[in-house]
Tab-separated table of C-alpha atoms in Angstrom:
chain	number	residue	atom	x	y	z
N	1	UNK	CA	-8.082	-9.814	-4.882
N	2	UNK	CA	-11.492	-9.405	-3.299
N	3	UNK	CA	-14.370	-7.723	-5.046
N	4	UNK	CA	-14.342	-4.781	-2.644
N	5	UNK	CA	-10.616	-4.194	-3.211
N	6	UNK	CA	-11.128	-4.472	-6.966
N	7	UNK	CA	-13.908	-1.895	-6.864
N	8	UNK	CA	-11.769	0.434	-4.743
N	9	UNK	CA	-8.821	0.079	-7.141
N	10	UNK	CA	-11.001	0.697	-10.187
N	11	UNK	CA	-12.605	3.732	-8.528
N	12	UNK	CA	-9.231	5.243	-7.645
N	13	UNK	CA	-7.759	4.691	-11.104
N	14	UNK	CA	-10.884	5.959	-12.864
N	15	UNK	CA	-11.021	9.049	-10.611
N	16	UNK	CA	-7.332	9.771	-11.186
N	17	UNK	CA	-7.780	9.469	-14.955
N	18	UNK	CA	-10.815	11.780	-14.873
N	19	UNK	CA	-8.847	14.332	-12.811
N	20	UNK	CA	-6.001	14.357	-15.344
N	21	UNK	CA	-8.486	14.740	-18.198
N	22	UNK	CA	-10.222	17.604	-16.384
N	23	UNK	CA	-6.925	19.381	-15.702
N	24	UNK	CA	-5.982	19.108	-19.372
N	25	UNK	CA	-9.408	20.363	-20.415
N	26	UNK	CA	-9.196	23.381	-18.085
N	27	UNK	CA	-5.721	24.268	-19.382
N	28	UNK	CA	-6.897	23.957	-22.974
N	29	UNK	CA	-9.998	26.090	-22.378
N	30	UNK	CA	-8.052	28.866	-20.652
N	31	UNK	CA	-5.345	28.825	-23.304
N	32	UNK	CA	-7.959	28.788	-26.037
N	33	UNK	CA	-9.833	31.741	-24.520
N	34	UNK	CA	-6.630	33.789	-24.253
N	35	UNK	CA	-5.684	32.859	-27.798
N	36	UNK	CA	-9.116	33.907	-29.069
N	37	UNK	CA	-8.926	37.264	-27.266
N	38	UNK	CA	-5.440	37.970	-28.650
N	39	UNK	CA	-6.484	36.794	-32.062
N	40	UNK	CA	-9.507	39.110	-32.104
N	41	UNK	CA	-7.394	42.146	-31.246
N	42	UNK	CA	-4.636	41.230	-33.699
N	43	UNK	CA	-7.127	40.323	-36.404
N	44	UNK	CA	-8.920	43.627	-36.053
N	45	UNK	CA	-5.756	45.638	-36.379
N	46	UNK	CA	-4.319	43.420	-39.105
N	47	UNK	CA	-7.551	43.518	-41.036
N	48	UNK	CA	-7.605	47.280	-41.053
N	49	UNK	CA	-3.932	47.486	-42.062
N	50	UNK	CA	-4.338	44.862	-44.757
N	51	UNK	CA	-7.422	46.547	-46.101
N	52	UNK	CA	-5.614	49.868	-46.338
N	53	UNK	CA	-2.607	48.259	-48.017
N	54	UNK	CA	-4.554	46.166	-50.516
N	55	UNK	CA	-7.179	48.712	-51.480
N	56	UNK	CA	-4.864	50.448	-53.934
N	57	UNK	CA	-3.862	47.390	-56.062
N	58	UNK	CA	-7.081	45.309	-55.679
N	59	UNK	CA	-9.786	47.847	-55.148
N	60	UNK	CA	-12.207	47.773	-52.230
N	61	UNK	CA	-14.071	44.603	-53.305
N	62	UNK	CA	-10.869	42.668	-54.085
N	63	UNK	CA	-9.287	43.712	-50.798
N	64	UNK	CA	-12.387	42.591	-48.880
N	65	UNK	CA	-12.435	39.189	-50.654
N	66	UNK	CA	-8.712	38.637	-50.018
N	67	UNK	CA	-9.119	39.363	-46.324
N	68	UNK	CA	-12.168	37.069	-46.114
N	69	UNK	CA	-10.169	34.233	-47.738
N	70	UNK	CA	-7.358	34.753	-45.228
N	71	UNK	CA	-9.844	34.527	-42.330
N	72	UNK	CA	-11.385	31.390	-43.799
N	73	UNK	CA	-7.971	29.663	-43.928
N	74	UNK	CA	-7.243	30.701	-40.331
N	75	UNK	CA	-10.650	29.434	-39.178
N	76	UNK	CA	-10.116	26.042	-40.838
N	77	UNK	CA	-6.671	25.658	-39.256
N	78	UNK	CA	-7.981	26.592	-35.807
N	79	UNK	CA	-10.932	24.215	-36.148
N	80	UNK	CA	-8.598	21.357	-37.133
N	81	UNK	CA	-6.432	22.070	-34.082
N	82	UNK	CA	-9.439	22.235	-31.765
N	83	UNK	CA	-10.860	18.907	-32.927
N	84	UNK	CA	-7.540	17.098	-32.479
N	85	UNK	CA	-7.632	14.537	-29.616
N	86	UNK	CA	-5.053	15.079	-26.882
N	87	UNK	CA	-2.696	12.103	-26.444
N	88	UNK	CA	-0.122	11.624	-23.757
N	89	UNK	CA	1.713	8.647	-22.267
N	90	UNK	CA	0.125	9.355	-18.883
N	91	UNK	CA	-3.398	9.249	-20.291
N	92	UNK	CA	-2.668	6.063	-22.203
N	93	UNK	CA	-1.199	4.399	-19.080
N	94	UNK	CA	-4.183	5.497	-16.983
N	95	UNK	CA	-6.573	4.184	-19.631
N	96	UNK	CA	-4.793	0.804	-19.608
N	97	UNK	CA	-4.863	0.725	-15.789
N	98	UNK	CA	-8.564	1.554	-15.777
N	99	UNK	CA	-9.266	-1.248	-18.257
N	100	UNK	CA	-7.235	-3.733	-16.177
N	101	UNK	CA	-8.995	-2.671	-12.976
N	102	UNK	CA	-12.399	-3.007	-14.661
N	103	UNK	CA	-11.438	-6.487	-15.890
N	104	UNK	CA	-10.464	-7.432	-12.331
N	105	UNK	CA	-13.754	-6.133	-10.962
N	106	UNK	CA	-15.637	-8.042	-13.654
N	107	UNK	CA	-13.748	-11.269	-12.920
N	108	UNK	CA	-14.298	-10.924	-9.163
N	109	UNK	CA	-17.953	-10.124	-9.687
N	110	UNK	CA	-18.378	-13.149	-11.942
N	111	UNK	CA	-16.882	-15.312	-9.171
N	112	UNK	CA	-19.430	-13.914	-6.730
N	113	UNK	CA	-22.256	-14.471	-9.215
N	114	UNK	CA	-21.168	-18.083	-9.699
N	115	UNK	CA	-21.026	-18.563	-5.922
N	116	UNK	CA	-24.541	-17.151	-5.491
N	117	UNK	CA	-25.770	-19.225	-8.428
N	118	UNK	CA	-24.321	-22.412	-6.882
N	119	UNK	CA	-25.895	-21.546	-3.519
N	120	UNK	CA	-29.235	-21.047	-5.268
N	121	UNK	CA	-28.965	-24.493	-6.846
N	122	UNK	CA	-28.176	-26.021	-3.453
N	123	UNK	CA	-31.179	-24.322	-1.893
N	124	UNK	CA	-33.347	-25.459	-4.794
N	125	UNK	CA	-32.100	-29.041	-4.404
N	126	UNK	CA	-32.693	-28.883	-0.652
N	127	UNK	CA	-36.240	-27.674	-1.258
N	128	UNK	CA	-36.851	-30.465	-3.778
N	129	UNK	CA	-35.463	-33.067	-1.379
N	130	UNK	CA	-37.558	-31.685	1.476
N	131	UNK	CA	-40.708	-31.765	-0.662
N	132	UNK	CA	-39.914	-35.303	-1.763
N	133	UNK	CA	-39.316	-36.368	1.860
N	134	UNK	CA	-42.597	-34.845	3.037
N	135	UNK	CA	-44.455	-36.514	0.179
N	136	UNK	CA	-42.813	-39.849	0.996
N	137	UNK	CA	-43.659	-39.529	4.701
N	138	UNK	CA	-47.229	-38.627	3.824
N	139	UNK	CA	-47.543	-41.668	1.551
N	140	UNK	CA	-46.024	-43.941	4.189
N	141	UNK	CA	-48.346	-42.557	6.848
N	142	UNK	CA	-51.387	-43.200	4.593
N	143	UNK	CA	-50.106	-46.664	3.829
N	144	UNK	CA	-49.645	-47.431	7.540
N	145	UNK	CA	-53.070	-45.977	8.351
N	146	UNK	CA	-54.730	-48.088	5.660
N	147	UNK	CA	-52.877	-51.186	6.861
N	148	UNK	CA	-53.937	-50.505	10.456
N	149	UNK	CA	-57.537	-50.117	9.395
N	150	UNK	CA	-57.455	-53.327	7.348
N	151	UNK	CA	-55.887	-55.244	10.284
N	152	UNK	CA	-58.495	-53.940	12.718
N	153	UNK	CA	-61.341	-54.914	10.334
N	154	UNK	CA	-60.059	-58.489	9.958
N	155	UNK	CA	-59.932	-59.039	13.712
């Protein structure tokens, strides 16, 4: 699989996973908002009714403390539900696909990096050989020039 195809596959899988997560988040937010609105109305009415019913046996302070304890328990339960991570087979499959696609992109990219690295070494070797050749030609030319001058002086 080429690097470009790997990147396209990873992008598609990652985008699909993000879309599913966003859809779940939107559903949860809307449901949560409706639940909070209904809970506020019901809690207001229930609080008043409970206060009226418990004032006689507990007194006003006892009735208020009992209602506050009930709200505290409800708040803890709702908080525990809210902090729970959503899990579904679809999300898990998409997460595995995204990981596999990222591994493919990484492997393809490493192949390209190795290819570029090898090409860099070849260019470096070519430059070294070229420098060595020029130095050798320069030395030979000086040697021939000095030999020519020594032959012309002996004649």
